PDB file of C-alpha atoms and ligand atoms in Angstrom:
ATOM      1  CA  MET X 163      -0.042  -0.056   0.004  1.00 97.00           C
ATOM      2  CA  LYS X 164       1.215   3.410  -0.817  1.00 98.00           C
ATOM      3  CA  PHE X 165       1.475   6.067   1.934  1.00 98.00           C
ATOM      4  CA  PHE X 166       0.715   9.669   1.079  1.00 98.00           C
ATOM      5  CA  ILE X 167       1.122  12.368   3.601  1.00 98.00           C
ATOM      6  CA  ASP X 168      -1.909  14.673   4.211  1.00 98.00           C
ATOM      7  CA  THR X 169      -0.239  18.018   4.920  1.00 98.00           C
ATOM      8  CA  ALA X 170       1.004  21.227   3.273  1.00 98.00           C
ATOM      9  CA  ASN X 171       3.778  21.546   5.942  1.00 98.00           C
ATOM     10  CA  VAL X 172       7.161  21.192   4.258  1.00 98.00           C
ATOM     11  CA  ASP X 173       8.942  20.293   7.594  1.00 98.00           C
ATOM     12  CA  GLU X 174       6.525  17.429   8.147  1.00 98.00           C
ATOM     13  CA  ILE X 175       7.034  16.251   4.531  1.00 98.00           C
ATOM     14  CA  ARG X 176      10.809  16.414   4.850  1.00 98.00           C
ATOM     15  CA  GLU X 177      10.755  14.338   8.060  1.00 98.00           C
ATOM     16  CA  ALA X 178       8.309  11.769   6.740  1.00 98.00           C
ATOM     17  CA  ASN X 179      10.294  11.552   3.517  1.00 97.00           C
ATOM     18  CA  ALA X 180      13.472  10.846   5.516  1.00 97.00           C
ATOM     19  CA  MET X 181      11.618   7.876   7.027  1.00 96.00           C
ATOM     20  CA  GLY X 182      10.824   6.584   3.504  1.00 96.00           C
ATOM     21  CA  MET X 183       7.196   6.987   4.084  1.00 96.00           C
ATOM     22  CA  VAL X 184       6.094   9.475   1.418  1.00 98.00           C
ATOM     23  CA  ASP X 185       4.858   8.077  -1.906  1.00 98.00           C
ATOM     24  CA  GLY X 186       2.824  11.224  -2.554  1.00 98.00           C
ATOM     25  CA  VAL X 187       1.258  14.247  -0.866  1.00 98.00           C
ATOM     26  CA  THR X 188      -2.283  15.462  -0.543  1.00 98.00           C
ATOM     27  CA  THR X 189      -3.279  19.027   0.371  1.00 98.00           C
ATOM     28  CA  ASN X 190      -6.568  20.838   0.603  1.00 97.00           C
ATOM     29  CA  PRO X 191      -7.489  24.544   1.002  1.00 97.00           C
ATOM     30  CA  SER X 192      -7.711  24.237   4.799  1.00 97.00           C
ATOM     31  CA  LEU X 193      -4.200  22.699   5.054  1.00 97.00           C
ATOM     32  CA  ILE X 194      -2.757  25.320   2.725  1.00 97.00           C
ATOM     33  CA  ALA X 195      -4.406  28.173   4.676  1.00 97.00           C
ATOM     34  CA  LYS X 196      -2.806  26.854   7.887  1.00 97.00           C
ATOM     35  CA  GLU X 197       0.668  27.525   6.418  1.00 97.00           C
ATOM     36  CA  GLY X 198       0.045  31.205   5.678  1.00 97.00           C
ATOM     37  CA  ARG X 199       2.098  31.164   2.525  1.00 95.00           C
ATOM     38  CA  ASP X 200       1.460  31.470  -1.214  1.00 97.00           C
ATOM     39  CA  PHE X 201      -0.463  28.446  -2.521  1.00 97.00           C
ATOM     40  CA  LYS X 202       1.604  27.849  -5.736  1.00 97.00           C
ATOM     41  CA  GLU X 203       4.891  28.518  -3.876  1.00 98.00           C
ATOM     42  CA  ILE X 204       4.079  25.790  -1.312  1.00 98.00           C
ATOM     43  CA  ILE X 205       2.971  23.276  -4.018  1.00 98.00           C
ATOM     44  CA  ALA X 206       6.174  23.939  -6.016  1.00 98.00           C
ATOM     45  CA  GLU X 207       8.355  23.355  -2.850  1.00 98.00           C
ATOM     46  CA  ILE X 208       6.450  20.124  -2.143  1.00 98.00           C
ATOM     47  CA  CYS X 209       7.082  18.989  -5.716  1.00 98.00           C
ATOM     48  CA  SER X 210      10.818  19.676  -5.238  1.00 98.00           C
ATOM     49  CA  LEU X 211      10.863  17.393  -2.190  1.00 97.00           C
ATOM     50  CA  VAL X 212       8.735  14.412  -3.221  1.00 98.00           C
ATOM     51  CA  ASP X 213       8.809  12.439  -6.497  1.00 97.00           C
ATOM     52  CA  GLY X 214       5.164  11.217  -6.554  1.00 98.00           C
ATOM     53  CA  PRO X 215       1.655  12.477  -7.026  1.00 98.00           C
ATOM     54  CA  ILE X 216       1.041  15.850  -5.317  1.00 98.00           C
ATOM     55  CA  SER X 217      -2.636  16.840  -4.989  1.00 98.00           C
ATOM     56  CA  ALA X 218      -3.458  20.579  -5.200  1.00 98.00           C
ATOM     57  CA  GLU X 219      -7.153  21.578  -4.902  1.00 98.00           C
ATOM     58  CA  VAL X 220      -9.159  23.989  -6.999  1.00 98.00           C
ATOM     59  CA  ILE X 221     -11.369  26.639  -5.327  1.00 98.00           C
ATOM     60  CA  SER X 222     -13.867  27.367  -8.183  1.00 98.00           C
ATOM     61  CA  LEU X 223     -17.168  25.615  -8.060  1.00 98.00           C
ATOM     62  CA  ASP X 224     -17.995  25.862 -11.794  1.00 98.00           C
ATOM     63  CA  THR X 225     -16.512  23.610 -14.489  1.00 98.00           C
ATOM     64  CA  GLU X 226     -14.857  26.477 -16.417  1.00 98.00           C
ATOM     65  CA  GLY X 227     -13.229  27.912 -13.374  1.00 98.00           C
ATOM     66  CA  MET X 228     -12.024  24.517 -12.149  1.00 98.00           C
ATOM     67  CA  VAL X 229     -10.528  23.705 -15.570  1.00 98.00           C
ATOM     68  CA  SER X 230      -8.680  27.041 -15.888  1.00 98.00           C
ATOM     69  CA  GLU X 231      -7.289  26.789 -12.288  1.00 98.00           C
ATOM     70  CA  ALA X 232      -6.267  23.120 -12.993  1.00 98.00           C
ATOM     71  CA  ARG X 233      -4.447  24.135 -16.204  1.00 98.00           C
ATOM     72  CA  GLU X 234      -2.417  26.684 -14.257  1.00 98.00           C
ATOM     73  CA  LEU X 235      -1.655  24.373 -11.338  1.00 98.00           C
ATOM     74  CA  ALA X 236      -0.621  21.533 -13.734  1.00 98.00           C
ATOM     75  CA  LYS X 237       2.092  23.823 -15.154  1.00 98.00           C
ATOM     76  CA  ILE X 238       3.915  23.702 -11.771  1.00 98.00           C
ATOM     77  CA  ASP X 239       5.165  20.124 -12.222  1.00 98.00           C
ATOM     78  CA  ASP X 240       4.409  16.879 -14.037  1.00 97.00           C
ATOM     79  CA  ASN X 241       3.478  15.213 -10.685  1.00 98.00           C
ATOM     80  CA  ILE X 242       0.591  17.595  -9.975  1.00 98.00           C
ATOM     81  CA  VAL X 243      -2.831  15.962  -9.482  1.00 98.00           C
ATOM     82  CA  ILE X 244      -5.803  18.350  -9.449  1.00 98.00           C
ATOM     83  CA  LYS X 245      -8.176  17.795  -6.559  1.00 98.00           C
ATOM     84  CA  ILE X 246     -11.733  18.423  -7.736  1.00 98.00           C
ATOM     85  CA  PRO X 247     -14.775  18.280  -5.482  1.00 98.00           C
ATOM     86  CA  MET X 248     -17.428  15.656  -6.094  1.00 98.00           C
ATOM     87  CA  THR X 249     -20.140  17.660  -7.880  1.00 98.00           C
ATOM     88  CA  VAL X 250     -21.775  17.627 -11.282  1.00 98.00           C
ATOM     89  CA  ASP X 251     -19.486  20.487 -12.339  1.00 98.00           C
ATOM     90  CA  GLY X 252     -16.594  18.669 -10.825  1.00 98.00           C
ATOM     91  CA  LEU X 253     -17.364  15.555 -12.915  1.00 98.00           C
ATOM     92  CA  LYS X 254     -17.534  17.602 -16.029  1.00 98.00           C
ATOM     93  CA  ALA X 255     -14.082  19.185 -15.176  1.00 98.00           C
ATOM     94  CA  VAL X 256     -12.605  15.751 -14.588  1.00 98.00           C
ATOM     95  CA  ARG X 257     -13.788  14.633 -17.980  1.00 98.00           C
ATOM     96  CA  LEU X 258     -12.244  17.664 -19.715  1.00 98.00           C
ATOM     97  CA  LEU X 259      -8.950  17.418 -17.782  1.00 98.00           C
ATOM     98  CA  THR X 260      -8.681  13.686 -18.409  1.00 98.00           C
ATOM     99  CA  ALA X 261      -8.956  14.409 -22.127  1.00 98.00           C
ATOM    100  CA  GLU X 262      -5.970  16.844 -21.643  1.00 98.00           C
ATOM    101  CA  GLU X 263      -4.009  14.131 -19.695  1.00 98.00           C
ATOM    102  CA  ILE X 264      -4.195  16.203 -16.537  1.00 98.00           C
ATOM    103  CA  LYS X 265      -4.548  13.850 -13.497  1.00 98.00           C
ATOM    104  CA  THR X 266      -7.380  14.310 -11.071  1.00 98.00           C
ATOM    105  CA  ASN X 267      -8.263  13.364  -7.564  1.00 98.00           C
ATOM    106  CA  VAL X 268     -12.026  13.568  -6.874  1.00 98.00           C
ATOM    107  CA  THR X 269     -12.383  14.637  -3.296  1.00 98.00           C
ATOM    108  CA  LEU X 270     -15.180  14.714  -0.636  1.00 98.00           C
ATOM    109  CA  ILE X 271     -16.451  11.323  -1.628  1.00 98.00           C
ATOM    110  CA  PHE X 272     -18.999  10.101   0.899  1.00 98.00           C
ATOM    111  CA  SER X 273     -20.902   7.350  -1.067  1.00 98.00           C
ATOM    112  CA  PRO X 274     -19.868   4.438  -3.300  1.00 98.00           C
ATOM    113  CA  LEU X 275     -21.998   5.749  -6.135  1.00 98.00           C
ATOM    114  CA  GLN X 276     -20.123   9.070  -6.112  1.00 98.00           C
ATOM    115  CA  ALA X 277     -16.891   7.019  -6.463  1.00 98.00           C
ATOM    116  CA  LEU X 278     -18.372   5.024  -9.325  1.00 98.00           C
ATOM    117  CA  MET X 279     -19.261   8.224 -11.163  1.00 98.00           C
ATOM    118  CA  ALA X 280     -15.812   9.779 -10.538  1.00 98.00           C
ATOM    119  CA  ALA X 281     -14.173   6.644 -11.998  1.00 98.00           C
ATOM    120  CA  LYS X 282     -16.533   6.711 -15.048  1.00 98.00           C
ATOM    121  CA  ALA X 283     -15.649  10.377 -15.623  1.00 98.00           C
ATOM    122  CA  GLY X 284     -11.979   9.299 -15.739  1.00 98.00           C
ATOM    123  CA  ALA X 285     -10.596  10.281 -12.312  1.00 98.00           C
ATOM    124  CA  SER X 286      -7.063   9.121 -11.671  1.00 98.00           C
ATOM    125  CA  PHE X 287      -7.804   8.941  -7.920  1.00 98.00           C
ATOM    126  CA  VAL X 288     -10.766   9.212  -5.584  1.00 98.00           C
ATOM    127  CA  SER X 289     -10.682  10.291  -1.928  1.00 98.00           C
ATOM    128  CA  PRO X 290     -13.340   8.710   0.326  1.00 98.00           C
ATOM    129  CA  PHE X 291     -13.327  10.550   3.642  1.00 98.00           C
ATOM    130  CA  VAL X 292     -13.514   7.998   6.492  1.00 98.00           C
ATOM    131  CA  GLY X 293     -13.028  10.163   9.536  1.00 98.00           C
ATOM    132  CA  ARG X 294     -15.823  12.617   8.648  1.00 98.00           C
ATOM    133  CA  LEU X 295     -18.226   9.721   8.155  1.00 98.00           C
ATOM    134  CA  ASP X 296     -17.215   8.205  11.492  1.00 98.00           C
ATOM    135  CA  ASP X 297     -17.880  11.549  13.081  1.00 98.00           C
ATOM    136  CA  LEU X 298     -21.585  11.153  12.030  1.00 98.00           C
ATOM    137  CA  SER X 299     -21.757   7.537  13.349  1.00 97.00           C
ATOM    138  CA  HIS X 300     -21.457   6.044   9.777  1.00 97.00           C
ATOM    139  CA  GLU X 301     -18.784   3.381   9.163  1.00 97.00           C
ATOM    140  CA  GLY X 302     -16.269   5.165   7.134  1.00 98.00           C
ATOM    141  CA  MET X 303     -14.324   2.063   6.262  1.00 98.00           C
ATOM    142  CA  GLU X 304     -17.539   0.360   4.882  1.00 98.00           C
ATOM    143  CA  LEU X 305     -17.380   3.016   2.194  1.00 98.00           C
ATOM    144  CA  VAL X 306     -13.803   2.088   1.316  1.00 98.00           C
ATOM    145  CA  GLU X 307     -14.737  -1.601   1.199  1.00 98.00           C
ATOM    146  CA  GLN X 308     -17.582  -0.832  -1.211  1.00 98.00           C
ATOM    147  CA  VAL X 309     -15.525   1.404  -3.480  1.00 98.00           C
ATOM    148  CA  VAL X 310     -12.660  -1.151  -3.653  1.00 98.00           C
ATOM    149  CA  GLU X 311     -15.121  -3.917  -4.553  1.00 98.00           C
ATOM    150  CA  ILE X 312     -16.852  -1.805  -7.230  1.00 98.00           C
ATOM    151  CA  TYR X 313     -13.525  -0.815  -8.847  1.00 98.00           C
ATOM    152  CA  SER X 314     -12.454  -4.447  -8.787  1.00 98.00           C
ATOM    153  CA  ASN X 315     -15.740  -5.725 -10.326  1.00 98.00           C
ATOM    154  CA  TYR X 316     -15.287  -3.477 -13.327  1.00 98.00           C
ATOM    155  CA  ALA X 317     -11.446  -3.188 -13.400  1.00 98.00           C
ATOM    156  CA  PHE X 318     -11.378   0.575 -13.094  1.00 98.00           C
ATOM    157  CA  ASP X 319      -7.846   2.028 -13.013  1.00 97.00           C
ATOM    158  CA  THR X 320      -8.927   4.788 -10.579  1.00 98.00           C
ATOM    159  CA  GLU X 321      -6.833   4.474  -7.365  1.00 98.00           C
ATOM    160  CA  VAL X 322      -8.519   4.705  -4.002  1.00 98.00           C
ATOM    161  CA  ILE X 323      -6.963   7.179  -1.516  1.00 98.00           C
ATOM    162  CA  VAL X 324      -8.306   6.656   1.932  1.00 98.00           C
ATOM    163  CA  ALA X 325      -8.581  10.211   3.253  1.00 98.00           C
ATOM    164  CA  SER X 326      -9.727  11.921   6.488  1.00 98.00           C
ATOM    165  CA  ILE X 327      -7.650   9.400   8.369  1.00 98.00           C
ATOM    166  CA  ARG X 328      -7.701  10.087  12.085  1.00 98.00           C
ATOM    167  CA  ASN X 329      -5.931   7.140  13.800  1.00 98.00           C
ATOM    168  CA  PRO X 330      -3.686   4.080  13.131  1.00 98.00           C
ATOM    169  CA  LEU X 331      -6.685   1.715  12.915  1.00 98.00           C
ATOM    170  CA  HIS X 332      -7.917   3.595   9.832  1.00 98.00           C
ATOM    171  CA  VAL X 333      -4.523   2.846   8.235  1.00 98.00           C
ATOM    172  CA  LEU X 334      -4.625  -0.812   9.309  1.00 98.00           C
ATOM    173  CA  GLU X 335      -8.175  -1.316   7.963  1.00 98.00           C
ATOM    174  CA  SER X 336      -7.236   0.417   4.694  1.00 98.00           C
ATOM    175  CA  ALA X 337      -4.392  -2.076   4.251  1.00 98.00           C
ATOM    176  CA  LEU X 338      -6.568  -5.082   5.130  1.00 98.00           C
ATOM    177  CA  ILE X 339      -9.199  -3.972   2.635  1.00 98.00           C
ATOM    178  CA  GLY X 340      -6.572  -3.431  -0.104  1.00 98.00           C
ATOM    179  CA  ALA X 341      -7.057   0.265  -0.651  1.00 98.00           C
ATOM    180  CA  ASP X 342      -4.310   1.557  -3.020  1.00 98.00           C
ATOM    181  CA  ILE X 343      -3.312   4.507  -0.854  1.00 98.00           C
ATOM    182  CA  ALA X 344      -3.781   5.847   2.654  1.00 98.00           C
ATOM    183  CA  THR X 345      -3.166   9.697   2.940  1.00 98.00           C
ATOM    184  CA  ILE X 346      -1.971  10.051   6.523  1.00 98.00           C
ATOM    185  CA  PRO X 347      -1.619  13.232   8.691  1.00 98.00           C
ATOM    186  CA  PHE X 348       1.954  13.417  10.173  1.00 98.00           C
ATOM    187  CA  SER X 349       0.650  12.972  13.746  1.00 98.00           C
ATOM    188  CA  VAL X 350      -0.980   9.648  12.797  1.00 98.00           C
ATOM    189  CA  LEU X 351       2.180   8.557  10.803  1.00 98.00           C
ATOM    190  CA  LYS X 352       4.322   8.932  13.943  1.00 97.00           C
ATOM    191  CA  LYS X 353       1.808   6.931  15.970  1.00 97.00           C
ATOM    192  CA  LEU X 354       2.075   4.033  13.497  1.00 97.00           C
ATOM    193  CA  ALA X 355       5.763   3.660  14.340  1.00 95.00           C
ATOM    194  CA  ALA X 356       5.325   3.668  18.074  1.00 96.00           C
ATOM    195  CA  HIS X 357       4.570   0.861  20.494  1.00 96.00           C
ATOM    196  CA  PRO X 358       4.907   1.044  24.307  1.00 97.00           C
ATOM    197  CA  LEU X 359       6.475  -2.505  24.385  1.00 98.00           C
ATOM    198  CA  THR X 360       9.139  -1.288  21.951  1.00 98.00           C
ATOM    199  CA  ASP X 361       9.993   1.599  24.240  1.00 97.00           C
ATOM    200  CA  LYS X 362       9.906  -0.733  27.284  1.00 98.00           C
ATOM    201  CA  GLY X 363      12.128  -3.246  25.491  1.00 98.00           C
ATOM    202  CA  ILE X 364      14.707  -0.615  24.554  1.00 98.00           C
ATOM    203  CA  LYS X 365      14.830   0.647  28.167  1.00 98.00           C
ATOM    204  CA  ALA X 366      15.269  -2.927  29.609  1.00 98.00           C
ATOM    205  CA  PHE X 367      18.075  -3.769  27.081  1.00 98.00           C
ATOM    206  CA  LEU X 368      19.932  -0.477  27.980  1.00 97.00           C
ATOM    207  CA  ASP X 369      19.463  -1.046  31.727  1.00 97.00           C
ATOM    208  CA  ASP X 370      20.874  -4.526  31.543  1.00 97.00           C
ATOM    209  CA  TRP X 371      23.740  -3.320  29.380  1.00 96.00           C
ATOM    210  CA  LYS X 372      24.619  -0.581  31.936  1.00 95.00           C
ATOM    211  CA  LYS X 373      24.382  -3.037  34.880  1.00 95.00           C
ATOM    212  CA  ALA X 374      26.776  -5.457  33.213  1.00 94.00           C
ATOM    213  CA  ARG X 375      29.322  -2.692  32.715  1.00 88.00           C
ATOM    214  CA  LYS X 376      29.486  -1.607  36.385  1.00 80.00           C
TER     215      LYS X 376
HETATM  216  O1  LIG F 135      -7.336  16.116   2.702  1.00 59.08           O
HETATM  217  C1  LIG F 135      -8.570  15.587   2.924  1.00 59.08           C
HETATM  218  C2  LIG F 135      -8.779  14.984   4.261  1.00 59.08           C
HETATM  219  O2  LIG F 135      -7.729  14.062   4.572  1.00 59.08           O
HETATM  220  C3  LIG F 135      -9.276  15.850   5.356  1.00 59.08           C
HETATM  221  O3  LIG F 135      -9.188  15.200   6.637  1.00 59.08           O
HETATM  222  O4  LIG F 135      -9.405  15.254   9.137  1.00 59.08           O
HETATM  223  O5  LIG F 135     -10.110  17.294   7.758  1.00 59.08           O
HETATM  224  O6  LIG F 135     -11.514  15.290   7.749  1.00 59.08           O
HETATM  225  P1  LIG F 135     -10.093  15.755   7.828  1.00 59.08           P
END
């Protein structure tokens, strides 16, 4: 399974990259706004750090606006993937951009039929949001299971990026289901590497080592 990092913070991307855990990056307008820097400048810097798909999201809500923003963003780097919201206008934009060989990631997917439509429109990636469904007492991972099954039934090439990941279990379940990608916040990525028995074991080994040297 590929690990993307869900952040626009270049320090986090650098550290996760040094761990060998960054196959790609996803950003969204909220994550970009948190950085307080120019959008295109951040995206260009991320592209210089990571050799993999980098998602940058459009702000327009109409097809024409989305397509023109997408064309500008796509000029930044060959690895740019345009994040498009899952709307009727969004689907039209995906179709046009796909014809221009610009990659797309259809975001804010909350139902399997939305994911089916995005794939039919030609999306390169879809992003089902598991955490936000869990927040409403819906099983976010059930959505991922259904999307993976539908894509496998019809051999769609669209890759599933599990998004809105909030904890390590979301990553584990994504891997067990066979989702292509999990896009993981840096805080969750660090939790994946940690285990209290690992820490306890290291401490015990070092204590024994020191005792034997007295
Ligand atoms: O990038 C989209 C997604 O991962 C957002 O996550 O935690 O804001 O629902 P969250």
